[in-house]
Amino acid sequence: MIRSIFIDYTGTIIQEKGEDLEKLVLRIWKNSNFKSPEEIAASWWDQLKMMEEQSFGDTFLTEDEIVDHLLGKFEEEAGLVDDLSELHRLFQRFWMYAPIFEDVKEFFEKCPLPIYVITNNGVCYVQECMKNNGLKAAGIISGELVRAYKPHKELFEYALKVCGCNAKEVIHIGDSITSDVKGALTAGITPILIDRNETSNYRECKVVNKLTEVLELLNR
């Protein structure tokens, strides 16, 4: 019996776009040697994921520290000339004020079970987003709390302790196969992959195209 819902934040609740992110990418493109905004996004995403994977325990870095590190690399390796503190603030604004997906509010309002947000982002940023969009969660579990990011199982195991459930009593919803699906599986949690663009051929777990489809699964 499912007693609680775990849900990812970036890419599942908030969209990876918005005014602040657009400003950020355009400023880096204008003031660096990158050839296109797409090259910036690809480089940033690859390095961010690599650093999150390596950031664990004694080597743990917060998302803010990772941003500072990567902006420094862009400055050194891509000739970025800009106010790095201002760029950092745009990242923070993106974490808080990026638009949510259209199906998120309905899911939170209609879900009969407590929802816990499982995120690599800092709690304060997620709290501001939730408040700004009128969303209520039973808890927000951040990588900073356990000094580990997804897909490390420690983050999921800590969330289980917080909600008072065992692994068979929760499901985890997320948009990333590597971070969300495989991360949940390492803790024995049933994952659900959300694929709003309907482009995934992944067959290793249940795939939904809207969060509201999860509500239908809970009623079966």
JSON list of C-alpha atoms in Angstrom, two decimals:
[
{"chain": "A", "resi": 1, "resn": "MET", "atom": "CA", "xyz": [0.00, 0.00, 0.00]},
{"chain": "A", "resi": 2, "resn": "ILE", "atom": "CA", "xyz": [1.37, 3.41, -1.01]},
{"chain": "A", "resi": 3, "resn": "ARG", "atom": "CA", "xyz": [1.37, 5.87, 1.90]},
{"chain": "A", "resi": 4, "resn": "SER", "atom": "CA", "xyz": [3.51, 8.78, 0.58]},
{"chain": "A", "resi": 5, "resn": "ILE", "atom": "CA", "xyz": [4.64, 10.35, -2.68]},
{"chain": "A", "resi": 6, "resn": "PHE", "atom": "CA", "xyz": [8.19, 11.50, -3.37]},
{"chain": "A", "resi": 7, "resn": "ILE", "atom": "CA", "xyz": [8.60, 13.98, -6.22]},
{"chain": "A", "resi": 8, "resn": "ASP", "atom": "CA", "xyz": [11.58, 15.59, -7.95]},
{"chain": "A", "resi": 9, "resn": "TYR", "atom": "CA", "xyz": [11.87, 19.39, -8.19]},
{"chain": "A", "resi": 10, "resn": "THR", "atom": "CA", "xyz": [13.79, 20.72, -11.23]},
{"chain": "A", "resi": 11, "resn": "GLY", "atom": "CA", "xyz": [12.36, 19.32, -14.45]},
{"chain": "A", "resi": 12, "resn": "THR", "atom": "CA", "xyz": [9.35, 17.79, -12.67]},
{"chain": "A", "resi": 13, "resn": "ILE", "atom": "CA", "xyz": [7.82, 20.65, -10.65]},
{"chain": "A", "resi": 14, "resn": "ILE", "atom": "CA", "xyz": [9.62, 23.62, -12.20]},
{"chain": "A", "resi": 15, "resn": "GLN", "atom": "CA", "xyz": [10.46, 24.00, -15.87]},
{"chain": "A", "resi": 16, "resn": "GLU", "atom": "CA", "xyz": [14.06, 24.46, -16.94]},
{"chain": "A", "resi": 17, "resn": "LYS", "atom": "CA", "xyz": [13.35, 27.85, -18.46]},
{"chain": "A", "resi": 18, "resn": "GLY", "atom": "CA", "xyz": [12.13, 31.29, -17.47]},
{"chain": "A", "resi": 19, "resn": "GLU", "atom": "CA", "xyz": [13.14, 34.95, -17.64]},
{"chain": "A", "resi": 20, "resn": "ASP", "atom": "CA", "xyz": [16.02, 34.64, -15.18]},
{"chain": "A", "resi": 21, "resn": "LEU", "atom": "CA", "xyz": [17.53, 31.63, -16.92]},
{"chain": "A", "resi": 22, "resn": "GLU", "atom": "CA", "xyz": [17.22, 33.32, -20.31]},
{"chain": "A", "resi": 23, "resn": "LYS", "atom": "CA", "xyz": [19.00, 36.43, -19.00]},
{"chain": "A", "resi": 24, "resn": "LEU", "atom": "CA", "xyz": [21.71, 34.28, -17.49]},
{"chain": "A", "resi": 25, "resn": "VAL", "atom": "CA", "xyz": [22.42, 32.29, -20.66]},
{"chain": "A", "resi": 26, "resn": "LEU", "atom": "CA", "xyz": [22.36, 35.37, -22.89]},
{"chain": "A", "resi": 27, "resn": "ARG", "atom": "CA", "xyz": [24.81, 37.22, -20.63]},
{"chain": "A", "resi": 28, "resn": "ILE", "atom": "CA", "xyz": [27.22, 34.30, -20.59]},
{"chain": "A", "resi": 29, "resn": "TRP", "atom": "CA", "xyz": [26.94, 33.97, -24.39]},
{"chain": "A", "resi": 30, "resn": "LYS", "atom": "CA", "xyz": [27.49, 37.69, -24.94]},
{"chain": "A", "resi": 31, "resn": "ASN", "atom": "CA", "xyz": [30.44, 37.90, -22.57]},
{"chain": "A", "resi": 32, "resn": "SER", "atom": "CA", "xyz": [32.32, 34.68, -23.30]},
{"chain": "A", "resi": 33, "resn": "ASN", "atom": "CA", "xyz": [33.79, 32.59, -26.10]},
{"chain": "A", "resi": 34, "resn": "PHE", "atom": "CA", "xyz": [30.86, 30.17, -26.29]},
{"chain": "A", "resi": 35, "resn": "LYS", "atom": "CA", "xyz": [29.51, 29.84, -29.83]},
{"chain": "A", "resi": 36, "resn": "SER", "atom": "CA", "xyz": [25.83, 29.50, -28.93]},
{"chain": "A", "resi": 37, "resn": "PRO", "atom": "CA", "xyz": [23.39, 29.40, -26.02]},
{"chain": "A", "resi": 38, "resn": "GLU", "atom": "CA", "xyz": [22.96, 25.69, -26.72]},
{"chain": "A", "resi": 39, "resn": "GLU", "atom": "CA", "xyz": [26.67, 25.10, -26.19]},
{"chain": "A", "resi": 40, "resn": "ILE", "atom": "CA", "xyz": [26.48, 26.90, -22.85]},
{"chain": "A", "resi": 41, "resn": "ALA", "atom": "CA", "xyz": [23.52, 24.82, -21.69]},
{"chain": "A", "resi": 42, "resn": "ALA", "atom": "CA", "xyz": [25.14, 21.54, -22.72]},
{"chain": "A", "resi": 43, "resn": "SER", "atom": "CA", "xyz": [28.45, 22.38, -21.07]},
{"chain": "A", "resi": 44, "resn": "TRP", "atom": "CA", "xyz": [26.82, 23.57, -17.86]},
{"chain": "A", "resi": 45, "resn": "TRP", "atom": "CA", "xyz": [24.49, 20.58, -17.57]},
{"chain": "A", "resi": 46, "resn": "ASP", "atom": "CA", "xyz": [27.25, 18.02, -18.18]},
{"chain": "A", "resi": 47, "resn": "GLN", "atom": "CA", "xyz": [29.59, 19.58, -15.63]},
{"chain": "A", "resi": 48, "resn": "LEU", "atom": "CA", "xyz": [26.82, 20.12, -13.08]},
{"chain": "A", "resi": 49, "resn": "LYS", "atom": "CA", "xyz": [25.77, 16.46, -13.20]},
{"chain": "A", "resi": 50, "resn": "MET", "atom": "CA", "xyz": [29.37, 15.33, -12.92]},
{"chain": "A", "resi": 51, "resn": "MET", "atom": "CA", "xyz": [29.99, 17.53, -9.88]},
{"chain": "A", "resi": 52, "resn": "GLU", "atom": "CA", "xyz": [26.77, 16.42, -8.20]},
{"chain": "A", "resi": 53, "resn": "GLU", "atom": "CA", "xyz": [27.76, 12.80, -8.69]},
{"chain": "A", "resi": 54, "resn": "GLN", "atom": "CA", "xyz": [31.20, 13.41, -7.18]},
{"chain": "A", "resi": 55, "resn": "SER", "atom": "CA", "xyz": [29.90, 15.60, -4.35]},
{"chain": "A", "resi": 56, "resn": "PHE", "atom": "CA", "xyz": [29.39, 13.24, -1.43]},
{"chain": "A", "resi": 57, "resn": "GLY", "atom": "CA", "xyz": [30.23, 13.20, 2.27]},
{"chain": "A", "resi": 58, "resn": "ASP", "atom": "CA", "xyz": [33.51, 14.98, 2.95]},
{"chain": "A", "resi": 59, "resn": "THR", "atom": "CA", "xyz": [33.67, 16.21, -0.66]},
{"chain": "A", "resi": 60, "resn": "PHE", "atom": "CA", "xyz": [30.13, 17.60, -0.62]},
{"chain": "A", "resi": 61, "resn": "LEU", "atom": "CA", "xyz": [29.48, 21.00, -2.19]},
{"chain": "A", "resi": 62, "resn": "THR", "atom": "CA", "xyz": [26.18, 22.85, -1.98]},
{"chain": "A", "resi": 63, "resn": "GLU", "atom": "CA", "xyz": [24.46, 23.84, -5.21]},
{"chain": "A", "resi": 64, "resn": "ASP", "atom": "CA", "xyz": [25.55, 27.43, -4.55]},
{"chain": "A", "resi": 65, "resn": "GLU", "atom": "CA", "xyz": [29.16, 26.30, -4.19]},
{"chain": "A", "resi": 66, "resn": "ILE", "atom": "CA", "xyz": [28.90, 24.28, -7.39]},
{"chain": "A", "resi": 67, "resn": "VAL", "atom": "CA", "xyz": [27.55, 27.33, -9.23]},
{"chain": "A", "resi": 68, "resn": "ASP", "atom": "CA", "xyz": [30.49, 29.42, -8.01]},
{"chain": "A", "resi": 69, "resn": "HIS", "atom": "CA", "xyz": [32.91, 26.71, -9.12]},
{"chain": "A", "resi": 70, "resn": "LEU", "atom": "CA", "xyz": [31.41, 26.36, -12.60]},
{"chain": "A", "resi": 71, "resn": "LEU", "atom": "CA", "xyz": [31.18, 30.11, -13.17]},
{"chain": "A", "resi": 72, "resn": "GLY", "atom": "CA", "xyz": [34.85, 30.28, -12.23]},
{"chain": "A", "resi": 73, "resn": "LYS", "atom": "CA", "xyz": [35.62, 27.59, -14.80]},
{"chain": "A", "resi": 74, "resn": "PHE", "atom": "CA", "xyz": [33.69, 29.51, -17.45]},
{"chain": "A", "resi": 75, "resn": "GLU", "atom": "CA", "xyz": [35.71, 32.59, -16.55]},
{"chain": "A", "resi": 76, "resn": "GLU", "atom": "CA", "xyz": [39.00, 30.71, -16.83]},
{"chain": "A", "resi": 77, "resn": "GLU", "atom": "CA", "xyz": [38.30, 28.38, -19.76]},
{"chain": "A", "resi": 78, "resn": "ALA", "atom": "CA", "xyz": [35.70, 30.21, -21.85]},
{"chain": "A", "resi": 79, "resn": "GLY", "atom": "CA", "xyz": [36.85, 33.78, -21.31]},
{"chain": "A", "resi": 80, "resn": "LEU", "atom": "CA", "xyz": [33.71, 34.82, -19.40]},
{"chain": "A", "resi": 81, "resn": "VAL", "atom": "CA", "xyz": [33.92, 38.49, -18.37]},
{"chain": "A", "resi": 82, "resn": "ASP", "atom": "CA", "xyz": [30.99, 39.46, -16.19]},
{"chain": "A", "resi": 83, "resn": "ASP", "atom": "CA", "xyz": [29.95, 40.08, -12.60]},
{"chain": "A", "resi": 84, "resn": "LEU", "atom": "CA", "xyz": [29.89, 36.50, -11.32]},
{"chain": "A", "resi": 85, "resn": "SER", "atom": "CA", "xyz": [27.93, 37.42, -8.21]},
{"chain": "A", "resi": 86, "resn": "GLU", "atom": "CA", "xyz": [25.14, 38.84, -10.40]},
{"chain": "A", "resi": 87, "resn": "LEU", "atom": "CA", "xyz": [25.13, 35.70, -12.53]},
{"chain": "A", "resi": 88, "resn": "HIS", "atom": "CA", "xyz": [24.91, 33.63, -9.35]},
{"chain": "A", "resi": 89, "resn": "ARG", "atom": "CA", "xyz": [21.88, 35.61, -8.21]},
{"chain": "A", "resi": 90, "resn": "LEU", "atom": "CA", "xyz": [20.16, 34.85, -11.52]},
{"chain": "A", "resi": 91, "resn": "PHE", "atom": "CA", "xyz": [20.68, 31.15, -10.80]},
{"chain": "A", "resi": 92, "resn": "GLN", "atom": "CA", "xyz": [19.12, 31.59, -7.38]},
{"chain": "A", "resi": 93, "resn": "ARG", "atom": "CA", "xyz": [16.17, 33.41, -8.89]},
{"chain": "A", "resi": 94, "resn": "PHE", "atom": "CA", "xyz": [15.73, 30.62, -11.43]},
{"chain": "A", "resi": 95, "resn": "TRP", "atom": "CA", "xyz": [15.58, 28.03, -8.63]},
{"chain": "A", "resi": 96, "resn": "MET", "atom": "CA", "xyz": [12.85, 30.06, -6.93]},
{"chain": "A", "resi": 97, "resn": "TYR", "atom": "CA", "xyz": [10.85, 31.65, -9.72]},
{"chain": "A", "resi": 98, "resn": "ALA", "atom": "CA", "xyz": [11.05, 29.39, -12.77]},
{"chain": "A", "resi": 99, "resn": "PRO", "atom": "CA", "xyz": [7.55, 28.59, -14.06]},
{"chain": "A", "resi": 100, "resn": "ILE", "atom": "CA", "xyz": [5.94, 25.40, -12.79]},
{"chain": "A", "resi": 101, "resn": "PHE", "atom": "CA", "xyz": [4.45, 22.87, -15.20]},
{"chain": "A", "resi": 102, "resn": "GLU", "atom": "CA", "xyz": [0.72, 23.18, -15.89]},
{"chain": "A", "resi": 103, "resn": "ASP", "atom": "CA", "xyz": [-0.17, 19.87, -14.24]},
{"chain": "A", "resi": 104, "resn": "VAL", "atom": "CA", "xyz": [1.66, 20.54, -10.95]},
{"chain": "A", "resi": 105, "resn": "LYS", "atom": "CA", "xyz": [-0.95, 22.57, -9.08]},
{"chain": "A", "resi": 106, "resn": "GLU", "atom": "CA", "xyz": [-3.76, 20.13, -9.84]},
{"chain": "A", "resi": 107, "resn": "PHE", "atom": "CA", "xyz": [-1.58, 17.22, -8.74]},
{"chain": "A", "resi": 108, "resn": "PHE", "atom": "CA", "xyz": [-0.74, 18.81, -5.40]},
{"chain": "A", "resi": 109, "resn": "GLU", "atom": "CA", "xyz": [-4.37, 19.83, -4.78]},
{"chain": "A", "resi": 110, "resn": "LYS", "atom": "CA", "xyz": [-5.88, 16.44, -5.63]},
{"chain": "A", "resi": 111, "resn": "CYS", "atom": "CA", "xyz": [-3.25, 14.02, -4.36]},
{"chain": "A", "resi": 112, "resn": "PRO", "atom": "CA", "xyz": [-4.74, 12.15, -1.37]},
{"chain": "A", "resi": 113, "resn": "LEU", "atom": "CA", "xyz": [-1.32, 11.27, 0.04]},
{"chain": "A", "resi": 114, "resn": "PRO", "atom": "CA", "xyz": [1.40, 13.42, 1.63]},
{"chain": "A", "resi": 115, "resn": "ILE", "atom": "CA", "xyz": [3.91, 14.71, -0.95]},
{"chain": "A", "resi": 116, "resn": "TYR", "atom": "CA", "xyz": [7.61, 15.09, -0.17]},
{"chain": "A", "resi": 117, "resn": "VAL", "atom": "CA", "xyz": [9.85, 17.06, -2.55]},
{"chain": "A", "resi": 118, "resn": "ILE", "atom": "CA", "xyz": [13.20, 15.28, -3.04]},
{"chain": "A", "resi": 119, "resn": "THR", "atom": "CA", "xyz": [15.66, 17.77, -4.49]},
{"chain": "A", "resi": 120, "resn": "ASN", "atom": "CA", "xyz": [19.29, 18.62, -5.09]},
{"chain": "A", "resi": 121, "resn": "ASN", "atom": "CA", "xyz": [18.42, 22.29, -4.61]},
{"chain": "A", "resi": 122, "resn": "GLY", "atom": "CA", "xyz": [18.57, 24.10, -1.28]},
{"chain": "A", "resi": 123, "resn": "VAL", "atom": "CA", "xyz": [15.46, 24.00, 0.90]},
{"chain": "A", "resi": 124, "resn": "CYS", "atom": "CA", "xyz": [15.12, 27.80, 1.06]},
{"chain": "A", "resi": 125, "resn": "TYR", "atom": "CA", "xyz": [14.83, 28.06, -2.74]},
{"chain": "A", "resi": 126, "resn": "VAL", "atom": "CA", "xyz": [12.24, 25.30, -3.00]},
{"chain": "A", "resi": 127, "resn": "GLN", "atom": "CA", "xyz": [10.25, 26.79, -0.11]},
{"chain": "A", "resi": 128, "resn": "GLU", "atom": "CA", "xyz": [10.05, 30.14, -1.91]},
{"chain": "A", "resi": 129, "resn": "CYS", "atom": "CA", "xyz": [8.84, 28.44, -5.09]},
{"chain": "A", "resi": 130, "resn": "MET", "atom": "CA", "xyz": [6.20, 26.47, -3.20]},
{"chain": "A", "resi": 131, "resn": "LYS", "atom": "CA", "xyz": [4.98, 29.58, -1.39]},
{"chain": "A", "resi": 132, "resn": "ASN", "atom": "CA", "xyz": [4.95, 31.66, -4.57]},
{"chain": "A", "resi": 133, "resn": "ASN", "atom": "CA", "xyz": [2.83, 29.05, -6.38]},
{"chain": "A", "resi": 134, "resn": "GLY", "atom": "CA", "xyz": [0.53, 28.13, -3.51]},
{"chain": "A", "resi": 135, "resn": "LEU", "atom": "CA", "xyz": [1.85, 24.56, -3.27]},
{"chain": "A", "resi": 136, "resn": "LYS", "atom": "CA", "xyz": [1.98, 22.65, -0.01]},
{"chain": "A", "resi": 137, "resn": "ALA", "atom": "CA", "xyz": [4.31, 19.74, 0.65]},
{"chain": "A", "resi": 138, "resn": "ALA", "atom": "CA", "xyz": [4.58, 17.50, 3.69]},
{"chain": "A", "resi": 139, "resn": "GLY", "atom": "CA", "xyz": [8.34, 18.03, 3.56]},
{"chain": "A", "resi": 140, "resn": "ILE", "atom": "CA", "xyz": [11.29, 19.14, 1.44]},
{"chain": "A", "resi": 141, "resn": "ILE", "atom": "CA", "xyz": [14.30, 16.81, 1.49]},
{"chain": "A", "resi": 142, "resn": "SER", "atom": "CA", "xyz": [17.45, 18.43, 0.09]},
{"chain": "A", "resi": 143, "resn": "GLY", "atom": "CA", "xyz": [20.84, 16.96, -0.71]},
{"chain": "A", "resi": 144, "resn": "GLU", "atom": "CA", "xyz": [22.37, 19.39, 1.79]},
{"chain": "A", "resi": 145, "resn": "LEU", "atom": "CA", "xyz": [20.67, 17.51, 4.64]},
{"chain": "A", "resi": 146, "resn": "VAL", "atom": "CA", "xyz": [22.63, 14.32, 3.99]},
{"chain": "A", "resi": 147, "resn": "ARG", "atom": "CA", "xyz": [25.59, 15.70, 2.03]},
{"chain": "A", "resi": 148, "resn": "ALA", "atom": "CA", "xyz": [24.62, 13.64, -0.99]},
{"chain": "A", "resi": 149, "resn": "TYR", "atom": "CA", "xyz": [22.76, 14.27, -4.23]},
{"chain": "A", "resi": 150, "resn": "LYS", "atom": "CA", "xyz": [20.67, 12.00, -6.41]},
{"chain": "A", "resi": 151, "resn": "PRO", "atom": "CA", "xyz": [21.25, 9.28, -7.48]},
{"chain": "A", "resi": 152, "resn": "HIS", "atom": "CA", "xyz": [23.00, 8.47, -4.17]},
{"chain": "A", "resi": 153, "resn": "LYS", "atom": "CA", "xyz": [20.62, 6.34, -2.12]},
{"chain": "A", "resi": 154, "resn": "GLU", "atom": "CA", "xyz": [21.33, 8.28, 1.10]},
{"chain": "A", "resi": 155, "resn": "LEU", "atom": "CA", "xyz": [19.02, 11.10, 0.01]},
{"chain": "A", "resi": 156, "resn": "PHE", "atom": "CA", "xyz": [16.13, 8.70, -0.59]},
{"chain": "A", "resi": 157, "resn": "GLU", "atom": "CA", "xyz": [16.81, 6.76, 2.60]},
{"chain": "A", "resi": 158, "resn": "TYR", "atom": "CA", "xyz": [16.74, 9.97, 4.62]},
{"chain": "A", "resi": 159, "resn": "ALA", "atom": "CA", "xyz": [13.40, 10.88, 3.02]},
{"chain": "A", "resi": 160, "resn": "LEU", "atom": "CA", "xyz": [12.01, 7.51, 4.10]},
{"chain": "A", "resi": 161, "resn": "LYS", "atom": "CA", "xyz": [12.98, 8.25, 7.71]},
{"chain": "A", "resi": 162, "resn": "VAL", "atom": "CA", "xyz": [11.34, 11.67, 7.55]},
{"chain": "A", "resi": 163, "resn": "CYS", "atom": "CA", "xyz": [8.03, 10.37, 6.20]},
{"chain": "A", "resi": 164, "resn": "GLY", "atom": "CA", "xyz": [8.01, 7.27, 8.41]},
{"chain": "A", "resi": 165, "resn": "CYS", "atom": "CA", "xyz": [7.51, 4.86, 5.53]},
{"chain": "A", "resi": 166, "resn": "ASN", "atom": "CA", "xyz": [9.44, 1.90, 4.20]},
{"chain": "A", "resi": 167, "resn": "ALA", "atom": "CA", "xyz": [10.61, 1.73, 0.60]},
{"chain": "A", "resi": 168, "resn": "LYS", "atom": "CA", "xyz": [7.61, -0.34, -0.53]},
{"chain": "A", "resi": 169, "resn": "GLU", "atom": "CA", "xyz": [5.18, 2.28, 0.79]},
{"chain": "A", "resi": 170, "resn": "VAL", "atom": "CA", "xyz": [6.30, 5.17, -1.44]},
{"chain": "A", "resi": 171, "resn": "ILE", "atom": "CA", "xyz": [6.72, 5.98, -5.10]},
{"chain": "A", "resi": 172, "resn": "HIS", "atom": "CA", "xyz": [9.14, 8.52, -6.54]},
{"chain": "A", "resi": 173, "resn": "ILE", "atom": "CA", "xyz": [8.22, 10.67, -9.54]},
{"chain": "A", "resi": 174, "resn": "GLY", "atom": "CA", "xyz": [10.92, 12.35, -11.60]},
{"chain": "A", "resi": 175, "resn": "ASP", "atom": "CA", "xyz": [11.98, 13.29, -15.11]},
{"chain": "A", "resi": 176, "resn": "SER", "atom": "CA", "xyz": [15.53, 11.90, -15.09]},
{"chain": "A", "resi": 177, "resn": "ILE", "atom": "CA", "xyz": [16.34, 8.25, -15.71]},
{"chain": "A", "resi": 178, "resn": "THR", "atom": "CA", "xyz": [19.78, 8.59, -14.15]},
{"chain": "A", "resi": 179, "resn": "SER", "atom": "CA", "xyz": [18.97, 10.72, -11.11]},
{"chain": "A", "resi": 180, "resn": "ASP", "atom": "CA", "xyz": [15.36, 9.86, -10.36]},
{"chain": "A", "resi": 181, "resn": "VAL", "atom": "CA", "xyz": [14.62, 6.39, -11.68]},
{"chain": "A", "resi": 182, "resn": "LYS", "atom": "CA", "xyz": [17.95, 4.73, -10.97]},
{"chain": "A", "resi": 183, "resn": "GLY", "atom": "CA", "xyz": [18.40, 6.72, -7.77]},
{"chain": "A", "resi": 184, "resn": "ALA", "atom": "CA", "xyz": [15.05, 5.56, -6.39]},
{"chain": "A", "resi": 185, "resn": "LEU", "atom": "CA", "xyz": [15.81, 1.97, -7.36]},
{"chain": "A", "resi": 186, "resn": "THR", "atom": "CA", "xyz": [19.06, 2.03, -5.37]},
{"chain": "A", "resi": 187, "resn": "ALA", "atom": "CA", "xyz": [16.92, 2.61, -2.26]},
{"chain": "A", "resi": 188, "resn": "GLY", "atom": "CA", "xyz": [14.34, -0.02, -3.22]},
{"chain": "A", "resi": 189, "resn": "ILE", "atom": "CA", "xyz": [11.72, 2.61, -4.10]},
{"chain": "A", "resi": 190, "resn": "THR", "atom": "CA", "xyz": [9.35, 2.19, -7.04]},
{"chain": "A", "resi": 191, "resn": "PRO", "atom": "CA", "xyz": [10.07, 4.95, -9.59]},
{"chain": "A", "resi": 192, "resn": "ILE", "atom": "CA", "xyz": [7.71, 6.61, -12.04]},
{"chain": "A", "resi": 193, "resn": "LEU", "atom": "CA", "xyz": [9.28, 8.47, -14.96]},
{"chain": "A", "resi": 194, "resn": "ILE", "atom": "CA", "xyz": [7.42, 11.56, -16.15]},
{"chain": "A", "resi": 195, "resn": "ASP", "atom": "CA", "xyz": [7.87, 12.18, -19.87]},
{"chain": "A", "resi": 196, "resn": "ARG", "atom": "CA", "xyz": [5.76, 15.21, -20.78]},
{"chain": "A", "resi": 197, "resn": "ASN", "atom": "CA", "xyz": [7.20, 15.37, -24.30]},
{"chain": "A", "resi": 198, "resn": "GLU", "atom": "CA", "xyz": [6.30, 11.73, -24.97]},
{"chain": "A", "resi": 199, "resn": "THR", "atom": "CA", "xyz": [9.75, 11.03, -26.40]},
{"chain": "A", "resi": 200, "resn": "SER", "atom": "CA", "xyz": [11.05, 8.34, -24.05]},
{"chain": "A", "resi": 201, "resn": "ASN", "atom": "CA", "xyz": [11.14, 4.66, -24.99]},
{"chain": "A", "resi": 202, "resn": "TYR", "atom": "CA", "xyz": [12.19, 3.69, -21.48]},
{"chain": "A", "resi": 203, "resn": "ARG", "atom": "CA", "xyz": [10.55, 0.44, -20.36]},
{"chain": "A", "resi": 204, "resn": "GLU", "atom": "CA", "xyz": [12.22, -0.31, -17.03]},
{"chain": "A", "resi": 205, "resn": "CYS", "atom": "CA", "xyz": [9.50, 1.44, -15.00]},
{"chain": "A", "resi": 206, "resn": "LYS", "atom": "CA", "xyz": [6.09, 3.03, -15.33]},
{"chain": "A", "resi": 207, "resn": "VAL", "atom": "CA", "xyz": [6.13, 6.10, -17.61]},
{"chain": "A", "resi": 208, "resn": "VAL", "atom": "CA", "xyz": [3.47, 8.84, -17.44]},
{"chain": "A", "resi": 209, "resn": "ASN", "atom": "CA", "xyz": [2.99, 11.93, -19.57]},
{"chain": "A", "resi": 210, "resn": "LYS", "atom": "CA", "xyz": [1.24, 14.04, -16.92]},
{"chain": "A", "resi": 211, "resn": "LEU", "atom": "CA", "xyz": [1.35, 14.12, -13.13]},
{"chain": "A", "resi": 212, "resn": "THR", "atom": "CA", "xyz": [-2.41, 13.65, -13.01]},
{"chain": "A", "resi": 213, "resn": "GLU", "atom": "CA", "xyz": [-1.92, 10.16, -14.47]},
{"chain": "A", "resi": 214, "resn": "VAL", "atom": "CA", "xyz": [-0.26, 9.23, -11.18]},
{"chain": "A", "resi": 215, "resn": "LEU", "atom": "CA", "xyz": [-3.51, 10.08, -9.37]},
{"chain": "A", "resi": 216, "resn": "GLU", "atom": "CA", "xyz": [-5.30, 7.54, -11.54]},
{"chain": "A", "resi": 217, "resn": "LEU", "atom": "CA", "xyz": [-2.73, 4.91, -10.59]},
{"chain": "A", "resi": 218, "resn": "LEU", "atom": "CA", "xyz": [-3.29, 5.60, -6.88]},
{"chain": "A", "resi": 219, "resn": "ASN", "atom": "CA", "xyz": [-7.02, 5.00, -7.26]},
{"chain": "A", "resi": 220, "resn": "ARG", "atom": "CA", "xyz": [-6.60, 1.52, -8.72]}
]
